[in-house]
């Protein structure tokens, strides 16, 4: 065998392996963490644990997330009539800032029907879910970060919330935050499951 043939047989697999590593970044611990979180979320959905599935959302936004309703809108079937057979993560990406991620999940499911009209093989459908994640401070609302114990936007302004003062009066106060708390990955379900105003 010629030296050029041997060199070609060695170089081509190395180029493919290098391209795969460059494109998928398999050694990034944040990617592995997002995959774990996405698998846990999908398992919660599969077992209809909508309370747990809402906990992947930021604490300040959990009260407005209705996972059951969102699943119904996405699959066009009541959650109780949705049989998720299996799912697999097909792609995980993190943007250049390291603060936004997305995970593509391929899901096989079957809408449950009365036995008389069920055709198990033909009833199985597939859907691709895009799960979006944001790396945020646990105390601060969307679009802000913790700075000297207060949540601030990039332009330096401070968002406020209504609280009761010592006299029982409702007043506007800035969001307070603990600088020692580390940022965490939180799901941004709005991008996939719900429409909202992002201003």
PDB file of C-alpha atoms in Angstrom:
ATOM      1  CA  UNK A   1       0.000   0.000   0.000  1.00  0.00           C
ATOM      2  CA  UNK A   2       1.333   3.410  -0.897  1.00  0.00           C
ATOM      3  CA  UNK A   3       2.285   5.928   1.760  1.00  0.00           C
ATOM      4  CA  UNK A   4      -0.190   8.474   0.373  1.00  0.00           C
ATOM      5  CA  UNK A   5      -3.043   5.943   0.617  1.00  0.00           C
ATOM      6  CA  UNK A   6      -2.154   5.140   4.227  1.00  0.00           C
ATOM      7  CA  UNK A   7      -1.868   8.827   5.060  1.00  0.00           C
ATOM      8  CA  UNK A   8      -5.263   9.478   3.439  1.00  0.00           C
ATOM      9  CA  UNK A   9      -6.874   6.635   5.407  1.00  0.00           C
ATOM     10  CA  UNK A  10      -5.517   8.132   8.639  1.00  0.00           C
ATOM     11  CA  UNK A  11      -6.145  11.816   7.897  1.00  0.00           C
ATOM     12  CA  UNK A  12      -9.778  11.558   6.687  1.00  0.00           C
ATOM     13  CA  UNK A  13     -11.132   9.957   9.915  1.00  0.00           C
ATOM     14  CA  UNK A  14      -9.159  12.484  11.965  1.00  0.00           C
ATOM     15  CA  UNK A  15     -10.714  15.350   9.996  1.00  0.00           C
ATOM     16  CA  UNK A  16     -14.197  13.917  10.531  1.00  0.00           C
ATOM     17  CA  UNK A  17     -13.530  13.472  14.255  1.00  0.00           C
ATOM     18  CA  UNK A  18     -12.152  17.016  14.525  1.00  0.00           C
ATOM     19  CA  UNK A  19     -15.152  18.435  12.670  1.00  0.00           C
ATOM     20  CA  UNK A  20     -17.550  16.533  14.925  1.00  0.00           C
ATOM     21  CA  UNK A  21     -15.826  17.802  18.078  1.00  0.00           C
ATOM     22  CA  UNK A  22     -15.769  21.361  16.751  1.00  0.00           C
ATOM     23  CA  UNK A  23     -19.451  21.301  15.755  1.00  0.00           C
ATOM     24  CA  UNK A  24     -20.876  19.516  18.807  1.00  0.00           C
ATOM     25  CA  UNK A  25     -18.473  20.654  21.546  1.00  0.00           C
ATOM     26  CA  UNK A  26     -19.026  17.403  23.529  1.00  0.00           C
ATOM     27  CA  UNK A  27     -16.669  18.384  26.343  1.00  0.00           C
ATOM     28  CA  UNK A  28     -18.618  21.512  27.330  1.00  0.00           C
ATOM     29  CA  UNK A  29     -20.091  20.779  30.791  1.00  0.00           C
ATOM     30  CA  UNK A  30     -22.969  23.235  30.196  1.00  0.00           C
ATOM     31  CA  UNK A  31     -24.111  21.202  27.182  1.00  0.00           C
ATOM     32  CA  UNK A  32     -24.190  18.017  29.251  1.00  0.00           C
ATOM     33  CA  UNK A  33     -26.068  19.867  32.010  1.00  0.00           C
ATOM     34  CA  UNK A  34     -28.681  21.173  29.547  1.00  0.00           C
ATOM     35  CA  UNK A  35     -29.141  17.667  28.171  1.00  0.00           C
ATOM     36  CA  UNK A  36     -29.681  16.311  31.694  1.00  0.00           C
ATOM     37  CA  UNK A  37     -32.187  19.066  32.511  1.00  0.00           C
ATOM     38  CA  UNK A  38     -34.019  18.490  29.213  1.00  0.00           C
ATOM     39  CA  UNK A  39     -34.226  14.738  29.844  1.00  0.00           C
ATOM     40  CA  UNK A  40     -35.612  15.361  33.340  1.00  0.00           C
ATOM     41  CA  UNK A  41     -38.159  17.838  31.960  1.00  0.00           C
ATOM     42  CA  UNK A  42     -39.331  15.387  29.292  1.00  0.00           C
ATOM     43  CA  UNK A  43     -39.652  12.619  31.881  1.00  0.00           C
ATOM     44  CA  UNK A  44     -41.842  14.911  34.005  1.00  0.00           C
ATOM     45  CA  UNK A  45     -44.024  15.588  30.948  1.00  0.00           C
ATOM     46  CA  UNK A  46     -44.165  11.891  30.091  1.00  0.00           C
ATOM     47  CA  UNK A  47     -45.481  11.096  33.565  1.00  0.00           C
ATOM     48  CA  UNK A  48     -47.825  14.129  33.642  1.00  0.00           C
ATOM     49  CA  UNK A  49     -46.020  15.751  36.570  1.00  0.00           C
ATOM     50  CA  UNK A  50     -46.822  19.312  35.492  1.00  0.00           C
ATOM     51  CA  UNK A  51     -45.931  20.801  38.875  1.00  0.00           C
ATOM     52  CA  UNK A  52     -42.352  19.491  38.653  1.00  0.00           C
ATOM     53  CA  UNK A  53     -42.089  20.421  34.981  1.00  0.00           C
ATOM     54  CA  UNK A  54     -42.869  24.059  35.851  1.00  0.00           C
ATOM     55  CA  UNK A  55     -39.940  24.186  38.299  1.00  0.00           C
ATOM     56  CA  UNK A  56     -37.424  24.391  35.445  1.00  0.00           C
ATOM     57  CA  UNK A  57     -38.762  27.894  34.821  1.00  0.00           C
ATOM     58  CA  UNK A  58     -37.336  30.864  36.753  1.00  0.00           C
ATOM     59  CA  UNK A  59     -38.897  31.292  40.200  1.00  0.00           C
ATOM     60  CA  UNK A  60     -40.271  34.742  39.325  1.00  0.00           C
ATOM     61  CA  UNK A  61     -42.163  33.287  36.335  1.00  0.00           C
ATOM     62  CA  UNK A  62     -43.400  29.911  37.581  1.00  0.00           C
ATOM     63  CA  UNK A  63     -46.823  31.180  38.649  1.00  0.00           C
ATOM     64  CA  UNK A  64     -47.763  32.161  35.087  1.00  0.00           C
ATOM     65  CA  UNK A  65     -46.670  28.896  33.404  1.00  0.00           C
ATOM     66  CA  UNK A  66     -49.467  26.395  32.720  1.00  0.00           C
ATOM     67  CA  UNK A  67     -47.556  23.409  31.354  1.00  0.00           C
ATOM     68  CA  UNK A  68     -50.672  21.295  30.892  1.00  0.00           C
ATOM     69  CA  UNK A  69     -52.354  23.960  28.729  1.00  0.00           C
ATOM     70  CA  UNK A  70     -49.123  24.513  26.766  1.00  0.00           C
ATOM     71  CA  UNK A  71     -48.775  20.787  26.059  1.00  0.00           C
ATOM     72  CA  UNK A  72     -52.404  20.679  24.929  1.00  0.00           C
ATOM     73  CA  UNK A  73     -51.797  23.563  22.504  1.00  0.00           C
ATOM     74  CA  UNK A  74     -48.588  22.003  21.188  1.00  0.00           C
ATOM     75  CA  UNK A  75     -49.827  18.447  20.592  1.00  0.00           C
ATOM     76  CA  UNK A  76     -53.479  19.433  19.913  1.00  0.00           C
ATOM     77  CA  UNK A  77     -54.720  16.909  22.478  1.00  0.00           C
ATOM     78  CA  UNK A  78     -55.634  16.980  26.172  1.00  0.00           C
ATOM     79  CA  UNK A  79     -52.551  16.097  28.273  1.00  0.00           C
ATOM     80  CA  UNK A  80     -54.461  13.188  29.845  1.00  0.00           C
ATOM     81  CA  UNK A  81     -55.029  11.737  26.365  1.00  0.00           C
ATOM     82  CA  UNK A  82     -51.394  12.030  25.303  1.00  0.00           C
ATOM     83  CA  UNK A  83     -49.206   8.923  25.549  1.00  0.00           C
ATOM     84  CA  UNK A  84     -45.551   9.927  25.107  1.00  0.00           C
ATOM     85  CA  UNK A  85     -43.842   6.706  24.036  1.00  0.00           C
ATOM     86  CA  UNK A  86     -40.247   7.899  23.987  1.00  0.00           C
ATOM     87  CA  UNK A  87     -38.040  10.881  23.244  1.00  0.00           C
ATOM     88  CA  UNK A  88     -34.432  11.539  22.379  1.00  0.00           C
ATOM     89  CA  UNK A  89     -32.249  14.607  22.294  1.00  0.00           C
ATOM     90  CA  UNK A  90     -31.048  15.201  18.762  1.00  0.00           C
ATOM     91  CA  UNK A  91     -29.133  18.471  19.167  1.00  0.00           C
ATOM     92  CA  UNK A  92     -27.876  20.765  21.928  1.00  0.00           C
ATOM     93  CA  UNK A  93     -26.413  24.205  21.270  1.00  0.00           C
ATOM     94  CA  UNK A  94     -25.155  27.103  23.381  1.00  0.00           C
ATOM     95  CA  UNK A  95     -24.733  30.543  21.836  1.00  0.00           C
ATOM     96  CA  UNK A  96     -21.509  32.544  21.712  1.00  0.00           C
ATOM     97  CA  UNK A  97     -22.344  34.472  24.900  1.00  0.00           C
ATOM     98  CA  UNK A  98     -22.722  31.235  26.866  1.00  0.00           C
ATOM     99  CA  UNK A  99     -26.034  32.529  28.281  1.00  0.00           C
ATOM    100  CA  UNK A 100     -28.573  31.031  25.876  1.00  0.00           C
ATOM    101  CA  UNK A 101     -29.068  27.418  24.948  1.00  0.00           C
ATOM    102  CA  UNK A 102     -31.462  25.302  22.977  1.00  0.00           C
ATOM    103  CA  UNK A 103     -32.151  21.593  22.914  1.00  0.00           C
ATOM    104  CA  UNK A 104     -34.001  19.816  20.119  1.00  0.00           C
ATOM    105  CA  UNK A 105     -35.986  16.806  21.349  1.00  0.00           C
ATOM    106  CA  UNK A 106     -37.610  14.308  18.999  1.00  0.00           C
ATOM    107  CA  UNK A 107     -40.740  12.870  20.629  1.00  0.00           C
ATOM    108  CA  UNK A 108     -42.849   9.887  19.588  1.00  0.00           C
ATOM    109  CA  UNK A 109     -46.371   9.989  20.969  1.00  0.00           C
ATOM    110  CA  UNK A 110     -49.814   8.505  20.499  1.00  0.00           C
ATOM    111  CA  UNK A 111     -53.122  10.294  21.114  1.00  0.00           C
ATOM    112  CA  UNK A 112     -55.234   7.927  23.219  1.00  0.00           C
ATOM    113  CA  UNK A 113     -58.526   6.964  21.598  1.00  0.00           C
ATOM    114  CA  UNK A 114     -61.371   4.575  22.419  1.00  0.00           C
ATOM    115  CA  UNK A 115     -60.371   0.933  21.795  1.00  0.00           C
ATOM    116  CA  UNK A 116     -62.881   0.611  18.950  1.00  0.00           C
ATOM    117  CA  UNK A 117     -61.100   3.173  16.753  1.00  0.00           C
ATOM    118  CA  UNK A 118     -57.522   2.598  17.852  1.00  0.00           C
ATOM    119  CA  UNK A 119     -54.918   1.446  15.345  1.00  0.00           C
ATOM    120  CA  UNK A 120     -51.753   1.307  17.463  1.00  0.00           C
ATOM    121  CA  UNK A 121     -49.290   1.327  14.586  1.00  0.00           C
ATOM    122  CA  UNK A 122     -50.876   4.138  12.574  1.00  0.00           C
ATOM    123  CA  UNK A 123     -51.690   6.273  15.624  1.00  0.00           C
ATOM    124  CA  UNK A 124     -48.036   6.893  16.505  1.00  0.00           C
ATOM    125  CA  UNK A 125     -46.904  10.418  15.617  1.00  0.00           C
ATOM    126  CA  UNK A 126     -43.651  12.356  15.933  1.00  0.00           C
ATOM    127  CA  UNK A 127     -42.959  15.924  16.939  1.00  0.00           C
ATOM    128  CA  UNK A 128     -39.782  17.927  17.412  1.00  0.00           C
ATOM    129  CA  UNK A 129     -39.742  20.138  20.501  1.00  0.00           C
ATOM    130  CA  UNK A 130     -37.296  23.014  20.780  1.00  0.00           C
ATOM    131  CA  UNK A 131     -36.516  23.703  24.452  1.00  0.00           C
ATOM    132  CA  UNK A 132     -34.880  27.075  25.117  1.00  0.00           C
ATOM    133  CA  UNK A 133     -32.715  27.798  28.161  1.00  0.00           C
ATOM    134  CA  UNK A 134     -31.284  30.968  29.688  1.00  0.00           C
ATOM    135  CA  UNK A 135     -28.386  31.338  32.113  1.00  0.00           C
ATOM    136  CA  UNK A 136     -29.708  33.824  34.687  1.00  0.00           C
ATOM    137  CA  UNK A 137     -29.364  35.029  38.226  1.00  0.00           C
ATOM    138  CA  UNK A 138     -31.937  33.201  40.418  1.00  0.00           C
ATOM    139  CA  UNK A 139     -33.133  36.421  42.112  1.00  0.00           C
ATOM    140  CA  UNK A 140     -33.474  38.728  39.104  1.00  0.00           C
ATOM    141  CA  UNK A 141     -36.196  39.148  36.454  1.00  0.00           C
ATOM    142  CA  UNK A 142     -35.580  38.539  32.765  1.00  0.00           C
ATOM    143  CA  UNK A 143     -33.188  40.997  31.128  1.00  0.00           C
ATOM    144  CA  UNK A 144     -31.422  41.966  34.370  1.00  0.00           C
ATOM    145  CA  UNK A 145     -28.448  40.850  36.417  1.00  0.00           C
ATOM    146  CA  UNK A 146     -27.357  41.246  40.024  1.00  0.00           C
ATOM    147  CA  UNK A 147     -25.174  44.297  40.714  1.00  0.00           C
ATOM    148  CA  UNK A 148     -24.342  45.407  44.264  1.00  0.00           C
ATOM    149  CA  UNK A 149     -27.371  43.642  45.705  1.00  0.00           C
ATOM    150  CA  UNK A 150     -29.870  45.102  43.205  1.00  0.00           C
ATOM    151  CA  UNK A 151     -31.150  43.741  39.887  1.00  0.00           C
ATOM    152  CA  UNK A 152     -30.226  46.074  37.027  1.00  0.00           C
ATOM    153  CA  UNK A 153     -30.738  46.148  33.281  1.00  0.00           C
ATOM    154  CA  UNK A 154     -27.814  46.709  30.905  1.00  0.00           C
ATOM    155  CA  UNK A 155     -28.637  50.427  30.783  1.00  0.00           C
ATOM    156  CA  UNK A 156     -28.378  50.659  34.596  1.00  0.00           C
ATOM    157  CA  UNK A 157     -32.097  51.037  35.290  1.00  0.00           C
ATOM    158  CA  UNK A 158     -33.684  48.978  38.047  1.00  0.00           C
ATOM    159  CA  UNK A 159     -36.962  47.110  37.545  1.00  0.00           C
ATOM    160  CA  UNK A 160     -39.377  47.442  40.460  1.00  0.00           C
ATOM    161  CA  UNK A 161     -42.088  45.342  42.074  1.00  0.00           C
ATOM    162  CA  UNK A 162     -44.963  46.175  44.396  1.00  0.00           C
ATOM    163  CA  UNK A 163     -44.319  45.425  48.087  1.00  0.00           C
ATOM    164  CA  UNK A 164     -45.890  46.456  51.355  1.00  0.00           C
ATOM    165  CA  UNK A 165     -43.913  48.872  53.512  1.00  0.00           C
ATOM    166  CA  UNK A 166     -43.884  48.909  57.328  1.00  0.00           C
ATOM    167  CA  UNK A 167     -47.153  50.878  57.363  1.00  0.00           C
ATOM    168  CA  UNK A 168     -48.953  48.361  55.132  1.00  0.00           C
ATOM    169  CA  UNK A 169     -48.879  50.713  52.146  1.00  0.00           C
ATOM    170  CA  UNK A 170     -48.112  49.331  48.681  1.00  0.00           C
ATOM    171  CA  UNK A 171     -44.926  50.856  47.266  1.00  0.00           C
ATOM    172  CA  UNK A 172     -42.602  50.199  44.334  1.00  0.00           C
ATOM    173  CA  UNK A 173     -39.183  48.795  45.291  1.00  0.00           C
ATOM    174  CA  UNK A 174     -36.272  47.501  43.177  1.00  0.00           C
ATOM    175  CA  UNK A 175     -35.638  43.744  43.097  1.00  0.00           C
ATOM    176  CA  UNK A 176     -32.996  42.795  45.651  1.00  0.00           C
ATOM    177  CA  UNK A 177     -30.516  39.999  44.944  1.00  0.00           C
ATOM    178  CA  UNK A 178     -27.771  37.992  46.609  1.00  0.00           C
ATOM    179  CA  UNK A 179     -24.483  38.536  44.769  1.00  0.00           C
ATOM    180  CA  UNK A 180     -23.100  35.284  46.189  1.00  0.00           C
ATOM    181  CA  UNK A 181     -25.722  33.147  44.457  1.00  0.00           C
ATOM    182  CA  UNK A 182     -24.463  31.631  41.232  1.00  0.00           C
ATOM    183  CA  UNK A 183     -26.247  31.911  37.909  1.00  0.00           C
ATOM    184  CA  UNK A 184     -28.297  28.895  36.845  1.00  0.00           C
ATOM    185  CA  UNK A 185     -29.887  27.510  33.690  1.00  0.00           C
ATOM    186  CA  UNK A 186     -33.640  28.148  33.547  1.00  0.00           C
ATOM    187  CA  UNK A 187     -36.032  27.038  30.840  1.00  0.00           C
ATOM    188  CA  UNK A 188     -37.568  29.717  28.660  1.00  0.00           C
ATOM    189  CA  UNK A 189     -40.728  27.840  27.672  1.00  0.00           C
ATOM    190  CA  UNK A 190     -42.296  30.969  26.174  1.00  0.00           C
ATOM    191  CA  UNK A 191     -40.283  30.537  23.000  1.00  0.00           C
ATOM    192  CA  UNK A 192     -41.841  27.134  22.356  1.00  0.00           C
ATOM    193  CA  UNK A 193     -45.037  26.798  24.326  1.00  0.00           C
ATOM    194  CA  UNK A 194     -46.506  30.230  24.997  1.00  0.00           C
ATOM    195  CA  UNK A 195     -46.725  33.668  23.403  1.00  0.00           C
ATOM    196  CA  UNK A 196     -45.880  36.735  25.429  1.00  0.00           C
ATOM    197  CA  UNK A 197     -44.745  40.342  25.209  1.00  0.00           C
ATOM    198  CA  UNK A 198     -40.915  40.540  25.365  1.00  0.00           C
ATOM    199  CA  UNK A 199     -40.613  44.331  25.667  1.00  0.00           C
TER     200      UNK A 199
END
